[in-house]
Coordinates of C-alpha atoms in Angstrom, one line a residue:
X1 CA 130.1 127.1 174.3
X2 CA 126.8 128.7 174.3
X3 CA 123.4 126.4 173.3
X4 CA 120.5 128.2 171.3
X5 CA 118.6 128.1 174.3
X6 CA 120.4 130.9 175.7
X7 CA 119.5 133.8 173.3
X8 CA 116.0 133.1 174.2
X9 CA 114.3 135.5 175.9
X10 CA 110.6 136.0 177.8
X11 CA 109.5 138.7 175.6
X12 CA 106.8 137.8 173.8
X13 CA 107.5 137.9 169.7
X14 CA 104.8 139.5 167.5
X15 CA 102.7 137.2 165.1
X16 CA 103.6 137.7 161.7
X17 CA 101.3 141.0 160.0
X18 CA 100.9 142.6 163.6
X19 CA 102.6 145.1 165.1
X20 CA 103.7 144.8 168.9
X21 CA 102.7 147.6 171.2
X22 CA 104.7 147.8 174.2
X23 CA 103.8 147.3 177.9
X24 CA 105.0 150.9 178.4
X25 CA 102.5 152.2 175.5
X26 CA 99.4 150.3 177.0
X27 CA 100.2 151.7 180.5
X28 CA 100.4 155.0 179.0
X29 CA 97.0 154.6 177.3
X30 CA 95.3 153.6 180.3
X31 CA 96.2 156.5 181.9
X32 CA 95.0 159.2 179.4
X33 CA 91.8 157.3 178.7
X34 CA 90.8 156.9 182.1
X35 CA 90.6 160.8 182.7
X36 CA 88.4 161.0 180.1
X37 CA 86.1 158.4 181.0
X38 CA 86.0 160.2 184.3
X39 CA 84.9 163.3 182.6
X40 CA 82.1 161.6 180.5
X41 CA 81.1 159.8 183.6
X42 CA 80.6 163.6 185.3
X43 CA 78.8 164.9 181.8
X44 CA 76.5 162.7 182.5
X45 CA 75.5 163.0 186.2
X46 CA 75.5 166.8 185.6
X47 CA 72.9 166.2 183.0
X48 CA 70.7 163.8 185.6
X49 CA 70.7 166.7 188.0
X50 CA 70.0 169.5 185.8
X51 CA 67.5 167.7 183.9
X52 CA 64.6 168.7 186.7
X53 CA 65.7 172.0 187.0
X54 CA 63.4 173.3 184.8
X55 CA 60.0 171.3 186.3
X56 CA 61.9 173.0 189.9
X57 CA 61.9 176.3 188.8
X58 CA 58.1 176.6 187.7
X59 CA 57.3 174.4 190.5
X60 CA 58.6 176.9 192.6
X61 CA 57.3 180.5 190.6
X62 CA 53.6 178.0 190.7
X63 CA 54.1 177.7 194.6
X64 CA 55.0 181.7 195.3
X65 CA 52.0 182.6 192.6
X66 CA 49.4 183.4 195.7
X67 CA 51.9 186.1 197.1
X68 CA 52.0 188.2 193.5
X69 CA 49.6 191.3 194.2
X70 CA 50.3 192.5 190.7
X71 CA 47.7 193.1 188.0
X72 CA 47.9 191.6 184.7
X73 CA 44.5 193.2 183.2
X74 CA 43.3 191.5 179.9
X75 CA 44.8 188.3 181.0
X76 CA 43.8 187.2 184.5
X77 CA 40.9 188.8 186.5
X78 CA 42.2 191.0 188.7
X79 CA 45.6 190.6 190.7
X80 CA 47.4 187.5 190.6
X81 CA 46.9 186.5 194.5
X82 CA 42.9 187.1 194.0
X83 CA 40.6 184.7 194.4
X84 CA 39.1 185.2 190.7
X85 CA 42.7 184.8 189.5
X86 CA 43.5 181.9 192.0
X87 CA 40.3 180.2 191.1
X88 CA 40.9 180.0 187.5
X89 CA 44.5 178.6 188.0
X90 CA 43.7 176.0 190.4
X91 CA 41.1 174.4 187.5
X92 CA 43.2 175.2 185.0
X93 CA 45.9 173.1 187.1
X94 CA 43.1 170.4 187.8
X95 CA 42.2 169.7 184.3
X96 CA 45.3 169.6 183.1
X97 CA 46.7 167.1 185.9
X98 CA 43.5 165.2 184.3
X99 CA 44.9 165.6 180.7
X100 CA 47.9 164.4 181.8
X101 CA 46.1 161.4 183.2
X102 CA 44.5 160.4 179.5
X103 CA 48.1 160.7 178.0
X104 CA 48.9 157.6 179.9
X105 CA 46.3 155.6 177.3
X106 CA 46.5 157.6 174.3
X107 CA 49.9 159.4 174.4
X108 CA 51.8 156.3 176.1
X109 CA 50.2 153.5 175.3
X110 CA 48.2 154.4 171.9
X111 CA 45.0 153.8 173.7
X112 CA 41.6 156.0 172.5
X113 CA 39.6 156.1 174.8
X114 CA 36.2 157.8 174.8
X115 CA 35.3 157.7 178.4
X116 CA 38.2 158.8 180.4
X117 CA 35.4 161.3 181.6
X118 CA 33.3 158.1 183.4
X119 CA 36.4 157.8 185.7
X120 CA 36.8 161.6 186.2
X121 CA 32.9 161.9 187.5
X122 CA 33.5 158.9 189.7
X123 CA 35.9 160.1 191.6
X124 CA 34.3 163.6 191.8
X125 CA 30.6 162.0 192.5
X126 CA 32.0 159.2 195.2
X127 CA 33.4 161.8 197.0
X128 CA 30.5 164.3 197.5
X129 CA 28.4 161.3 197.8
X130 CA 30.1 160.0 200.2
X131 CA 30.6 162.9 202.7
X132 CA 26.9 163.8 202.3
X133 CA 24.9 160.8 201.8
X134 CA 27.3 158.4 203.3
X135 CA 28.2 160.5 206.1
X136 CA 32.0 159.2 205.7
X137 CA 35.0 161.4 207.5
X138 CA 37.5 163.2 204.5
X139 CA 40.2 160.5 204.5
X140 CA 37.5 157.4 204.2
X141 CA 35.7 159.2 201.7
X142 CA 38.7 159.9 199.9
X143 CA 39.7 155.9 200.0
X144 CA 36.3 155.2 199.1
X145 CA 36.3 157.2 195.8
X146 CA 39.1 156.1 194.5
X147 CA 39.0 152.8 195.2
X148 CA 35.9 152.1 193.7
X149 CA 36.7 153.9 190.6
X150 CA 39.9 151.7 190.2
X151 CA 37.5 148.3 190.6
X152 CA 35.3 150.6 188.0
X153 CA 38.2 151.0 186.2
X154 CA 39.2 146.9 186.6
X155 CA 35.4 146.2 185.1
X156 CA 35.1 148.8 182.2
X157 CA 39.2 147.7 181.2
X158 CA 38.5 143.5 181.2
X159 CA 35.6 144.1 179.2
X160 CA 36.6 147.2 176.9
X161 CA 40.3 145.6 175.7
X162 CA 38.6 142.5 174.5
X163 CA 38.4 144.4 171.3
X164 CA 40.8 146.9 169.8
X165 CA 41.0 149.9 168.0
X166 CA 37.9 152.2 167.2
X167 CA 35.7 149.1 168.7
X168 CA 37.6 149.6 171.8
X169 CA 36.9 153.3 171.8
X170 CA 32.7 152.7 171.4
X171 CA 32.8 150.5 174.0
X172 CA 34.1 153.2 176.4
X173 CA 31.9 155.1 175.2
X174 CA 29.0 153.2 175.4
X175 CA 30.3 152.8 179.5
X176 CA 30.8 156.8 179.6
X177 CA 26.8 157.3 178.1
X178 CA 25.5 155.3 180.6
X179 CA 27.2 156.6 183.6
X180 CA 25.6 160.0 182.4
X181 CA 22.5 158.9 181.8
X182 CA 22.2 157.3 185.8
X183 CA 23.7 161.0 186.6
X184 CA 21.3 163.1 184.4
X185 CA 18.5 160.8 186.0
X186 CA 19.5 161.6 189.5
X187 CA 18.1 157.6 190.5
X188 CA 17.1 158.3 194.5
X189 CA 18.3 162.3 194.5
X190 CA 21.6 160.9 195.2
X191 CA 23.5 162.9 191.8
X192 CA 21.5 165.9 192.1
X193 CA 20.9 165.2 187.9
X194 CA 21.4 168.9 185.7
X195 CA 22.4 170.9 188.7
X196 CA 25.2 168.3 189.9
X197 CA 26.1 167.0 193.4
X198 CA 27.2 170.6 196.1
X199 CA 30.1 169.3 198.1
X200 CA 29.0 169.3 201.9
X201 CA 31.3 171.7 203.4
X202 CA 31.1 170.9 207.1
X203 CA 33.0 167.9 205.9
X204 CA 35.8 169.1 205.1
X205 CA 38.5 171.6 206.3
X206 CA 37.9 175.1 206.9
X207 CA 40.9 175.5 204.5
X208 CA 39.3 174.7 201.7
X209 CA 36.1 176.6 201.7
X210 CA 35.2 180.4 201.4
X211 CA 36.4 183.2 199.0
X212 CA 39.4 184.3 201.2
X213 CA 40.6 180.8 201.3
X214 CA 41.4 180.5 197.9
X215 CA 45.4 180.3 197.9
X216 CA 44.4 177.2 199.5
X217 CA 42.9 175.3 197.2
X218 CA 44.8 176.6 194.7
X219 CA 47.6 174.4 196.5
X220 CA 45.9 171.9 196.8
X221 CA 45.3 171.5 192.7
X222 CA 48.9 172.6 192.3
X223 CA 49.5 169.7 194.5
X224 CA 47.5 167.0 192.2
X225 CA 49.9 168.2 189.3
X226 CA 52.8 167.2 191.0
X227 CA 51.6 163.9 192.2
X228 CA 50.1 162.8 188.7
X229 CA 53.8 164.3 187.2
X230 CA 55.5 162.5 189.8
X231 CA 53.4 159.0 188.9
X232 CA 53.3 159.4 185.5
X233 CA 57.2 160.1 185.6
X234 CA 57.7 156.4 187.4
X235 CA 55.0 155.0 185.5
X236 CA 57.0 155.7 182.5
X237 CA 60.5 154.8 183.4
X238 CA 59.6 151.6 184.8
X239 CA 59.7 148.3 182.7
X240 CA 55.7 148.3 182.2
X241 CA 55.9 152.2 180.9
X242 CA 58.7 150.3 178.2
X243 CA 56.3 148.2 177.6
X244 CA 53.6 150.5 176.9
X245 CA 55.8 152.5 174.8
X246 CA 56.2 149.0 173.1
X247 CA 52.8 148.3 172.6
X248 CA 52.3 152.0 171.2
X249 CA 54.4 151.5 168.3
X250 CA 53.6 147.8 167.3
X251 CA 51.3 146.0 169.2
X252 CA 51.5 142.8 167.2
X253 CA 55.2 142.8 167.6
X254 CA 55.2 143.5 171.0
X255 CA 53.4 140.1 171.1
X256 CA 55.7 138.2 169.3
X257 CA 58.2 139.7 172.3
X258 CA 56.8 138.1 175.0
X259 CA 55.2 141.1 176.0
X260 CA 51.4 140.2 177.4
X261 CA 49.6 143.3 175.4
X262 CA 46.8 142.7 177.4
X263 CA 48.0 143.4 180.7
X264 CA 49.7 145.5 180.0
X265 CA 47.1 147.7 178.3
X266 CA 44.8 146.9 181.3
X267 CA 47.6 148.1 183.4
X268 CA 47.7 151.6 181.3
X269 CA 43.7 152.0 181.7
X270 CA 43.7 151.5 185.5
X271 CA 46.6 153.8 186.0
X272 CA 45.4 156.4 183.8
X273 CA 41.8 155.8 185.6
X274 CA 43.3 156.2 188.9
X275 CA 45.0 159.7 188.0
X276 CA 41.8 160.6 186.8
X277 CA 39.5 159.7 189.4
X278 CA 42.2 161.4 191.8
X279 CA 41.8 164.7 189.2
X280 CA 37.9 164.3 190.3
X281 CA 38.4 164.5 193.4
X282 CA 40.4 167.7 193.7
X283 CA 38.1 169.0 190.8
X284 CA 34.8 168.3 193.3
X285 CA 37.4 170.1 196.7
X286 CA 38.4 173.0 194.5
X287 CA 35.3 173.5 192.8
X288 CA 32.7 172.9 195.7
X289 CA 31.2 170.1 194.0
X290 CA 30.1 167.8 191.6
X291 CA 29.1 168.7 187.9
X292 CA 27.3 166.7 185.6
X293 CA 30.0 168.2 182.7
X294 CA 31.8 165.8 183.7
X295 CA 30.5 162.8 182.7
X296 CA 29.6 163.8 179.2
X297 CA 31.7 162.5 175.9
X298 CA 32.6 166.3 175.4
X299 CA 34.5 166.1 177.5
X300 CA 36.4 163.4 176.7
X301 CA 37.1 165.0 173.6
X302 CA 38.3 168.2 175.0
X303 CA 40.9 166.2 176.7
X304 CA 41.7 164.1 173.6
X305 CA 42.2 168.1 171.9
X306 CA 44.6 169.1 175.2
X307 CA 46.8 166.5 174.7
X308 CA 47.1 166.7 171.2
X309 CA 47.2 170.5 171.5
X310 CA 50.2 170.0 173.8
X311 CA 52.1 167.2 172.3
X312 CA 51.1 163.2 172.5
X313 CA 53.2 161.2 175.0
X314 CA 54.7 164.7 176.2
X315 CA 54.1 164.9 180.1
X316 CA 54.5 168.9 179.4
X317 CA 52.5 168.9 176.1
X318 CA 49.6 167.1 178.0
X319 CA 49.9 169.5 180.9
X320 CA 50.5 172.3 179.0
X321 CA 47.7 171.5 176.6
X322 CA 45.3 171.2 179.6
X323 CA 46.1 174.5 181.2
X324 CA 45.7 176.5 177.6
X325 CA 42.8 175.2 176.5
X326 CA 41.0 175.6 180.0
X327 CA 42.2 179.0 180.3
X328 CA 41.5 179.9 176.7
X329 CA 37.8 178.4 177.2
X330 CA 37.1 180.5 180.4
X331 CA 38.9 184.1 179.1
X332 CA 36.7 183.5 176.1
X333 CA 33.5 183.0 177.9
X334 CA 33.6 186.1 179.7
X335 CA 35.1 188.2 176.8
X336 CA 31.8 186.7 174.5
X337 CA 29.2 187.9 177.7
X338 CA 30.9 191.3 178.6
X339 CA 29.8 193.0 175.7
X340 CA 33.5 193.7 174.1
X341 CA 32.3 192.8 171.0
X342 CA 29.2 194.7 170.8
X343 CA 30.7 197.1 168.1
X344 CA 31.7 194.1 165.6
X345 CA 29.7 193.4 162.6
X346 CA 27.1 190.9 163.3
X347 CA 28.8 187.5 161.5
X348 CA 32.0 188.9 162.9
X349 CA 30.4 189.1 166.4
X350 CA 28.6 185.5 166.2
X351 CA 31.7 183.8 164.8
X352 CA 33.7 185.1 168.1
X353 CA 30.8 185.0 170.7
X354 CA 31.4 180.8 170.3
X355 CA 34.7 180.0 172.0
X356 CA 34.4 176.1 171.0
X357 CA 34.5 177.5 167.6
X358 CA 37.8 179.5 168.5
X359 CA 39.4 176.8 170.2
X360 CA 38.5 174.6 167.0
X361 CA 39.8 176.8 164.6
X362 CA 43.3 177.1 166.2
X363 CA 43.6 173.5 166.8
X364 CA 43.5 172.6 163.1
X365 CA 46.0 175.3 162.9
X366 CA 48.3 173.4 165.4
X367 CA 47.6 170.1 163.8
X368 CA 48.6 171.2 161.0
X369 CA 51.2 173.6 161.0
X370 CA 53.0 171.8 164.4
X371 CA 51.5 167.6 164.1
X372 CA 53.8 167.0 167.7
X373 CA 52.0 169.8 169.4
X374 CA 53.2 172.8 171.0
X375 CA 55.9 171.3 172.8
X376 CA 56.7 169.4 169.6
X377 CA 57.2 173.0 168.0
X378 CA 58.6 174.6 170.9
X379 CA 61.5 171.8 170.5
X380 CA 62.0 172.1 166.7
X381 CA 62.5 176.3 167.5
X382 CA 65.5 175.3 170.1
X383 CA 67.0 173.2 168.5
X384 CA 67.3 175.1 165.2
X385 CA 68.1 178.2 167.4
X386 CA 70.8 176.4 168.9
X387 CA 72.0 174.8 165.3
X388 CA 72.7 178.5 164.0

């Protein structure tokens, strides 16, 4: 005789309402889903490698710029590899490396700040003071500039972010009026007041002084670009550029997160600072010196227009933003004084002999038509180009 015991078996029995898939089916599942995860897993790093192309391949056209000997009349003056042409693009690099600086507070971190220019002029002024007066070799001087304008920085941040909002942005301004004042002054002869501080060129390479060394110092501001890209890239990747992003969008929650606003705010000013104080110092090599431009509110608000012109919180917007309205400011200059307008009526003529009143006009446009900026726009056109 047989007991009940022996019609029981090991496999397992399904719980009433379910349905039992078996072993084979599971097996079989694993092994067509795995593929595919492989695949999504490839996607992906594809994507993280061909996301820099793009920054590569202007990097690269940027880099071979000085060996173009082509003319481009009506837009640069003279051939491309010129020094005319080469001067303009290294300050339009410069300035925008610098507007890409001020993102970091108002772009990143919501911060409006009207005296990212104080920063700027110190590290332009500490430098040329401190190969002439000072006598300091390149590298100390260098160390020198920038490290007192990130204590600056410290100082003008502790005090400044005790207060928020437009209160915060009189206070840097209040900092930024000051500084220009001492400049304007010229306290001892050491900031050379209206006519600015000359950089003394036996203290620095023979690279980066004369006409025929141009390409060089074109370099060199290329070179700022990439460093402030590069550092504003980590800055905003990292857990504090989260947490700037967090304070951007709600401050007071950000609080209630644990986040310490504060600090981290303080953290955005200095590093902005420092970008900017480095930006003054290639402005003061590239340039030949200092300029008492730069420590005036205007401009501040030029670079407040650039990186609203570009796109907010846009590392190409700000950059982009920079180099536009620089080069639009300087092609507009010397279209106003070369008599091209001569045969215009006279309102007509006035209205166009002001280039601030140019730039103005077509940054309400932006504003209003494009609200992210130019990259903003740019983006909208691609994706809808791509949609159809």
């Amino acid at each position: 005789m047989t007991s009940p015991t022996d019609h029981v078996t090991d496999r397992p029995t399904a719980e009433p309402g379910t349905t039992h898939t078996p072993p084979e089916a599971v097996v079989a599942g694993a092994a067509t889903s795995a593929p595919s995860n492989r695949e999504g897993t490839r996607a992906d790093g594809l994507r993280r490698l061909l996301r820099p192309l793009p920054a590569l391949l202007v990097l690269a056209v940027l880099v071979y710029l000085p060996y173009v000997p082509v003319e481009l009349p009506g837009i640069l003056p003279g051939r491309v590899n010129g020094p005319g042409s080469l001067q303009l693009l290294a300050t339009c690099l410069v300035i925008g490396g610098i507007a890409l600086s001020y993102d970091v507070l108002f772009g990143r971190t919501g911060l409006l700040s009207f005296g990212h220019a104080l920063f700027v002029a110190a590290g332009s002024y500490l430098l040329t003071i401190s190969l002439s007066t000072w006598a300091l070799p390149l590298p100390l001087a260098l160390l020198t500039a920038l490290g007192l304008s990130t204590v600056l920085a410290l100082v003008v941040g502790a005090v400044a972010l005790r207060v928020g909002g437009i209160a915060f942005a009189m206070v840097t301004l209040a900092f930024a009026q000051a500084a220009s004042i001492i400049v304007m002054r010229n306290p001892g002869g050491v900031t050379g007041g209206e006519e600015g501080r000359p950089l003394d060129r036996d203290a620095v390479p023979d690279l980066l002084v004369g006409v025929a060394n141009a390409p060089y110092r074109y370099w060199l501001a290329l070179g700022f670009v990439v460093v402030a890209w590069v550092g504003v890239t980590a800055l905003v990747r990292s857990r504090a550029g989260h947490a700037m992003a967090a304070v951007r969008e709600n401050e007071q929650r950000a609080a209630v997160l644990g986040f310490g606003t504060y600090r981290v705010k303080l953290l955005a000013l200095v590093a902005g600072s420092f970008l900017g104080a480095l930006g003054g110092v290639v402005h003061a090599l590239v340039l030949g010196g200092s300029n008492p431009h730069l420590t005036t509110s205007e401009f501040t608000l030029s670079l407040l227009v650039m990186v609203v012109l570009g796109g907010a919180g846009s590392r190409w917007g700000a950059l982009l933003g920079g180099v536009l309205y620089t080069y639009a400011d300087a092609r507009l200059v010397e279209v106003s004084d070369a008599g091209v307008l001569q045969g215009l009526p006279d309102l007509v003529r006035q209205v166009l002999s002001q280039p601030l009143f140019i730039l103005g006009a077509f940054f309400v446009v932006v504003v209003y038509f494009a609200p992210s900026g130019l990259t903003g726009l740019g983006g909208r056109l691609i994706r809808r180009s791509g949609s159809r």
